[in-house]
Short mmCIF file of C-alpha atoms in Angstrom, two decimals:
data_model
loop_
_atom_site.label_atom_id
_atom_site.label_comp_id
_atom_site.label_asym_id
_atom_site.label_seq_id
_atom_site.Cartn_x
_atom_site.Cartn_y
_atom_site.Cartn_z
CA MET A 135 13.90 -20.50 -14.91
CA ALA A 136 10.93 -18.15 -14.36
CA GLU A 137 8.89 -17.22 -17.42
CA LYS A 138 9.53 -13.72 -18.74
CA LEU A 139 6.23 -11.91 -19.00
CA ARG A 140 4.85 -8.96 -20.91
CA ILE A 141 3.66 -6.77 -18.07
CA GLY A 142 1.40 -3.75 -18.07
CA TRP A 143 2.03 -1.56 -15.02
CA ILE A 144 -0.34 1.16 -13.84
CA GLY A 145 0.68 3.47 -10.99
CA THR A 146 4.20 4.77 -10.33
CA GLY A 147 3.81 6.51 -6.99
CA VAL A 148 5.79 6.05 -3.76
CA MET A 149 5.33 2.27 -3.88
CA GLY A 150 4.62 1.43 -7.49
CA LEU A 151 7.79 2.86 -9.01
CA SER A 152 10.07 0.64 -6.94
CA MET A 153 7.86 -2.43 -7.35
CA ALA A 154 7.74 -2.09 -11.13
CA GLY A 155 11.50 -1.55 -11.16
CA HIS A 156 12.08 -4.91 -9.49
CA LEU A 157 10.04 -6.66 -12.18
CA GLN A 158 12.00 -4.82 -14.84
CA ASP A 159 15.26 -5.90 -13.20
CA ALA A 160 14.00 -9.50 -13.20
CA GLY A 161 13.88 -9.38 -16.99
CA HIS A 162 10.19 -8.81 -17.65
CA SER A 163 9.16 -6.31 -20.33
CA LEU A 164 7.06 -3.39 -19.06
CA THR A 165 4.48 -1.11 -20.62
CA VAL A 166 3.65 1.66 -18.17
CA TYR A 167 0.74 4.03 -17.63
CA ASN A 168 0.52 6.74 -14.97
CA ARG A 169 -1.57 9.90 -14.81
CA THR A 170 1.64 11.95 -14.57
CA ARG A 171 4.08 10.66 -17.18
CA ALA A 172 7.13 12.23 -15.53
CA LYS A 173 6.76 9.89 -12.55
CA ALA A 174 7.36 6.94 -14.88
CA ASP A 175 10.58 8.40 -16.33
CA PRO A 176 12.96 6.13 -14.34
CA LEU A 177 11.25 3.05 -15.80
CA LEU A 178 11.12 4.52 -19.30
CA ALA A 179 14.84 5.32 -19.08
CA LYS A 180 15.49 1.61 -18.42
CA GLY A 181 13.54 0.50 -21.49
CA ALA A 182 9.89 0.39 -20.48
CA GLN A 183 7.31 1.41 -23.07
CA TRP A 184 4.76 4.16 -22.43
CA ALA A 185 1.00 3.71 -22.80
CA ASP A 186 -1.47 6.58 -23.09
CA THR A 187 -4.29 4.67 -21.36
CA PRO A 188 -4.71 1.61 -19.11
CA ARG A 189 -6.39 -0.12 -22.05
CA GLN A 190 -3.30 0.44 -24.16
CA ALA A 191 -1.04 -0.82 -21.36
CA ALA A 192 -3.05 -4.05 -21.32
CA ALA A 193 -3.30 -4.58 -25.07
CA ASN A 194 -0.44 -7.07 -25.47
CA ALA A 195 0.12 -7.99 -21.84
CA ASP A 196 0.20 -11.35 -20.11
CA VAL A 197 -0.57 -9.58 -16.85
CA VAL A 198 -1.42 -6.05 -15.77
CA PHE A 199 -0.56 -4.84 -12.27
CA THR A 200 -2.31 -1.80 -10.83
CA ILE A 201 -1.40 0.14 -7.69
CA VAL A 202 -3.33 3.40 -7.39
CA GLY A 203 -4.71 5.57 -4.63
CA TYR A 204 -8.42 5.04 -4.08
CA PRO A 205 -11.15 2.49 -4.88
CA GLN A 206 -12.65 4.87 -7.45
CA ASP A 207 -9.25 4.95 -9.18
CA VAL A 208 -9.10 1.15 -9.18
CA GLU A 209 -12.58 0.99 -10.69
CA SER A 210 -11.69 3.53 -13.36
CA VAL A 211 -8.38 2.00 -14.49
CA ILE A 212 -9.72 -1.57 -14.57
CA LEU A 213 -13.45 -1.35 -15.35
CA GLY A 214 -13.64 2.03 -17.12
CA GLU A 215 -14.16 2.65 -20.84
CA GLU A 216 -10.40 2.91 -21.34
CA GLY A 217 -9.67 0.43 -18.57
CA VAL A 218 -7.54 -2.68 -18.42
CA LEU A 219 -10.34 -5.15 -19.15
CA GLN A 220 -11.12 -3.36 -22.41
CA GLY A 221 -7.66 -4.28 -23.70
CA LEU A 222 -6.43 -7.37 -21.84
CA PRO A 223 -6.23 -10.42 -24.13
CA SER A 224 -8.13 -13.60 -23.31
CA GLY A 225 -6.23 -15.64 -20.71
CA GLY A 226 -4.56 -12.57 -19.23
CA ILE A 227 -4.45 -11.65 -15.55
CA VAL A 228 -5.24 -8.33 -13.90
CA CYS A 229 -3.70 -7.98 -10.45
CA ASP A 230 -4.69 -5.00 -8.32
CA MET A 231 -2.11 -4.25 -5.61
CA SER A 232 -3.88 -1.16 -4.26
CA THR A 233 -5.61 -1.28 -0.89
CA SER A 234 -9.24 -1.23 -1.91
CA SER A 235 -12.70 -2.57 -1.19
CA PRO A 236 -13.23 -6.35 -0.95
CA SER A 237 -16.57 -5.97 -2.74
CA LEU A 238 -14.89 -4.11 -5.61
CA ALA A 239 -12.32 -6.92 -5.88
CA GLU A 240 -15.21 -9.38 -6.20
CA ARG A 241 -16.81 -7.27 -8.96
CA ILE A 242 -13.53 -7.07 -10.86
CA ALA A 243 -13.13 -10.85 -10.62
CA GLU A 244 -16.61 -11.35 -12.07
CA ALA A 245 -15.94 -8.89 -14.90
CA ALA A 246 -12.59 -10.53 -15.68
CA LEU A 247 -14.21 -13.95 -15.99
CA LEU A 248 -16.65 -12.54 -18.56
CA GLN A 249 -13.57 -11.55 -20.61
CA SER A 250 -12.02 -15.04 -20.15
CA CYS A 251 -9.39 -13.45 -17.90
CA LEU A 252 -8.36 -13.91 -14.27
CA SER A 253 -8.23 -11.34 -11.49
CA LEU A 254 -6.20 -11.17 -8.29
CA ASP A 255 -6.36 -8.65 -5.45
CA ALA A 256 -2.90 -8.44 -3.88
CA PRO A 257 -2.45 -5.42 -1.59
CA VAL A 258 0.89 -4.97 0.11
CA THR A 259 2.35 -3.75 3.38
CA GLY A 260 5.86 -2.62 4.21
CA GLY A 261 5.85 1.00 3.08
CA ASP A 262 8.35 2.78 0.88
CA VAL A 263 11.29 0.96 2.48
CA GLY A 264 9.75 -2.44 1.81
CA ALA A 265 8.99 -1.44 -1.78
CA ARG A 266 12.57 -0.27 -2.38
CA ASN A 267 14.13 -3.33 -0.74
CA ALA A 268 11.66 -5.88 -2.19
CA THR A 269 10.71 -7.00 1.32
CA LEU A 270 6.98 -6.29 1.11
CA SER A 271 4.37 -8.60 2.57
CA ILE A 272 1.75 -9.40 -0.07
CA PHE A 273 -1.79 -10.57 0.67
CA VAL A 274 -3.24 -12.34 -2.37
CA GLY A 275 -6.89 -13.10 -3.05
CA GLY A 276 -8.38 -14.71 -6.12
CA ASP A 277 -7.92 -17.71 -8.36
CA LYS A 278 -5.22 -20.13 -7.13
CA ASP A 279 -3.99 -20.83 -10.67
CA GLY A 280 -3.55 -17.11 -11.24
CA TYR A 281 -1.62 -16.83 -7.99
CA GLU A 282 0.72 -19.63 -9.01
CA ARG A 283 1.32 -18.06 -12.42
CA LEU A 284 2.38 -14.79 -10.78
CA GLU A 285 4.23 -16.20 -7.78
CA SER A 286 7.66 -15.44 -9.24
CA CYS A 287 6.57 -11.82 -9.83
CA PHE A 288 5.40 -11.52 -6.24
CA LYS A 289 8.76 -12.89 -5.06
CA SER A 290 10.54 -10.20 -7.08
CA MET A 291 8.61 -7.52 -5.16
CA GLY A 292 8.19 -9.02 -1.71
CA LYS A 293 9.48 -11.38 0.91
CA ASN A 294 6.34 -12.75 2.55
CA ILE A 295 3.52 -13.81 0.22
CA LEU A 296 0.28 -15.50 1.24
CA HIS A 297 -2.64 -16.73 -0.84
CA CYS A 298 -5.51 -15.81 1.50
CA GLY A 299 -8.49 -17.22 -0.39
CA GLY A 300 -10.88 -16.27 -3.17
CA PRO A 301 -11.67 -12.85 -4.69
CA GLY A 302 -11.61 -10.08 -2.08
CA PHE A 303 -9.71 -12.09 0.52
CA GLY A 304 -6.43 -10.28 -0.18
CA GLN A 305 -8.19 -7.00 0.59
CA LYS A 306 -9.78 -8.42 3.74
CA ALA A 307 -6.37 -9.58 4.98
CA LYS A 308 -4.83 -6.18 4.25
CA LEU A 309 -7.60 -4.34 6.08
CA ALA A 310 -7.04 -6.55 9.12
CA ASN A 311 -3.39 -5.50 8.86
CA GLN A 312 -4.40 -1.83 8.80
CA VAL A 313 -6.38 -2.33 12.02
CA ALA A 314 -3.11 -3.47 13.59
CA ILE A 315 -1.19 -0.55 12.05
CA ALA A 316 -3.62 1.95 13.56
CA GLY A 317 -2.95 0.53 17.01
CA VAL A 318 0.80 0.39 16.45
CA MET A 319 0.92 4.05 15.36
CA PHE A 320 -0.86 5.05 18.55
CA SER A 321 1.56 3.06 20.70
CA VAL A 322 4.69 4.38 18.97
CA CYS A 323 3.61 8.02 19.07
CA GLU A 324 2.12 7.96 22.56
CA SER A 325 5.17 6.27 24.06
CA CYS A 326 7.55 8.73 22.38
CA LEU A 327 5.52 11.68 23.66
CA PHE A 328 5.41 10.19 27.16
CA ALA A 329 9.20 9.72 27.13
CA GLN A 330 9.77 13.32 26.03
CA GLU A 331 7.47 14.85 28.62
CA ALA A 332 8.95 12.62 31.34
CA GLY A 333 12.33 14.21 30.64
CA LEU A 334 14.03 11.08 29.33
CA ASP A 335 16.82 11.03 26.78
CA VAL A 336 14.44 9.93 24.05
CA VAL A 337 17.18 8.69 21.70
CA GLN A 338 18.69 6.38 24.33
CA TRP A 339 15.22 5.31 25.42
CA LEU A 340 14.25 4.30 21.89
CA GLU A 341 17.46 2.32 21.39
CA LEU A 342 16.61 0.23 24.45
CA VAL A 343 12.90 -0.15 23.72
CA VAL A 344 13.38 -1.50 20.19
CA MET A 345 15.42 -4.36 21.69
CA GLY A 346 12.75 -5.36 24.20
CA ALA A 347 9.20 -6.67 24.33
CA ALA A 348 7.77 -3.37 23.04
CA GLY A 349 10.06 -3.40 20.03
CA SER A 350 8.54 -3.68 16.57
CA LYS A 351 9.36 -2.85 12.98
CA ALA A 352 7.20 0.28 13.31
CA MET A 353 8.96 1.33 16.52
CA ASP A 354 12.35 0.81 14.91
CA THR A 355 11.61 2.44 11.54
CA LEU A 356 8.98 5.09 12.26
CA GLY A 357 10.20 5.75 15.80
CA ARG A 358 13.57 6.83 14.41
CA ARG A 359 11.86 9.06 11.83
CA ILE A 360 9.74 10.63 14.56
CA LEU A 361 12.84 11.49 16.60
CA LYS A 362 14.24 13.28 13.53
CA ASN A 363 10.95 15.11 12.84
CA ASP A 364 11.04 13.28 9.52
CA PHE A 365 7.41 13.20 8.45
CA ALA A 366 8.06 12.40 4.78
CA PRO A 367 5.49 9.86 3.61
CA GLY A 368 6.35 6.21 3.59
CA PHE A 369 2.57 6.04 3.63
CA PHE A 370 0.37 9.12 3.16
CA ILE A 371 -2.12 10.17 5.83
CA ASN A 372 -4.64 10.72 3.02
CA HIS A 373 -4.32 7.08 1.96
CA PHE A 374 -4.45 5.79 5.54
CA ILE A 375 -7.73 7.65 6.08
CA LYS A 376 -9.06 5.84 3.02
CA ASP A 377 -7.93 2.50 4.47
CA LEU A 378 -9.48 3.23 7.86
CA GLY A 379 -12.74 4.14 6.13
CA LEU A 380 -12.70 0.78 4.35
CA CYS A 381 -12.03 -0.95 7.69
CA LEU A 382 -15.01 0.81 9.27
CA GLU A 383 -17.19 -0.10 6.28
CA GLU A 384 -16.26 -3.77 6.73
CA CYS A 385 -16.87 -3.52 10.49
CA ARG A 386 -20.40 -2.29 9.82
CA ARG A 387 -20.95 -5.09 7.34
CA MET A 388 -19.68 -7.70 9.83
CA GLN A 389 -21.51 -5.99 12.73
CA ILE A 390 -18.45 -5.64 14.95
CA VAL A 391 -17.29 -2.61 16.96
CA LEU A 392 -13.59 -1.67 16.92
CA PRO A 393 -13.37 1.73 18.65
CA GLY A 394 -9.64 2.17 18.05
CA ILE A 395 -10.16 2.46 14.29
CA GLY A 396 -12.79 5.15 14.75
CA LEU A 397 -10.49 7.19 17.00
CA ALA A 398 -7.58 6.82 14.59
CA GLU A 399 -9.72 7.96 11.66
CA GLU A 400 -10.98 10.96 13.65
CA LEU A 401 -7.47 12.12 14.57
CA TYR A 402 -6.07 11.61 11.09
CA ARG A 403 -9.04 13.44 9.57
CA SER A 404 -8.31 16.38 11.87
CA MET A 405 -4.76 16.43 10.48
CA GLN A 406 -6.10 16.25 6.93
CA ALA A 407 -8.33 19.25 7.67
CA ARG A 408 -5.20 21.16 8.73
CA GLY A 409 -3.55 20.45 5.39
CA GLN A 410 -1.33 17.61 6.64
CA GLY A 411 -2.79 14.83 4.50
CA ASN A 412 0.35 14.43 2.40
CA LEU A 413 2.55 13.79 5.43
CA GLY A 414 3.46 10.30 6.59
CA THR A 415 1.33 8.54 9.19
CA GLN A 416 4.08 9.04 11.81
CA ALA A 417 3.15 12.76 11.90
CA LEU A 418 0.42 11.66 14.32
CA ILE A 419 2.94 12.59 17.03
CA ASP A 420 2.27 16.29 16.37
CA CYS A 421 -1.48 15.78 16.65
CA LEU A 422 -1.16 13.92 19.96
CA ALA A 423 1.19 16.55 21.37
CA SER A 424 -1.19 19.36 20.44
CA LEU A 425 -4.07 17.64 22.25
CA SER A 426 -2.15 18.28 25.48
CA GLY A 427 -0.92 21.73 24.50
CA LYS A 428 2.60 20.35 24.07
CA HIS A 429 5.16 20.64 21.28
CA TRP A 430 6.98 17.66 19.84
CA GLN A 431 10.70 18.41 19.64
CA GLN A 432 13.38 17.11 17.31
CA HIS A 433 15.61 14.69 19.22
CA SER A 434 18.09 13.49 16.59
CA SER A 435 19.36 14.49 13.17
#
């Protein structure tokens, strides 16, 4: 029987709320911190305790999970004056599940060791649906012993879990995933726009395509949302721009050129400038249509 842990949880956004809920359902006790307390209400209603700071959330925890928006947020909630490492007891684990910088993950690991603690970087992919259904893929970097101690927690939140290597390697694996996502979003949106402008029945076309060689989880899930003009965020454009920036930063460090990432960042930044940053990444269809002076239509309800 899996050990029941005292868990500090920081971040109850689109992904974090569902993920924390799965741990709560598995019988772990939660102490929760979020900048906006109301977003933690569903967890508090099920018995979680509230903390006023990340430090307080960590004070009696065996492990603290963080999933926040940007690297500067990760740095603040873990390394800041009221951060996790100021309160986490010796022997505890801090596990950052945000998509962040590999170099920051390495710094956190070094700081954790100075506190006689362990650190893991464990970003996820699978979007809001994967978070709700506990089918996320989880890329884990850091100490192998720490990974093994938290493996049951990862299995409560996800379906596919991989220990990728030492500190920062979870982030590197996730960024490689985001390179693939950028390409997939282009292919889904461009093919849908092509089908519309060619005069096809786009709904019937999509049903056939998802069953063939061009089918993918993104085509099946996001393609259907695109046909409904459903641009609600499973993953925010604002956050994807952050991820693409991290990818480009790593490309410069590794001295490789990946032009597709640069184009994706440019188009998504143009959408952000038009106030569309809080839409889901599938809203790229509107941007691509406008480049040709076209209008993307709703094809299903």
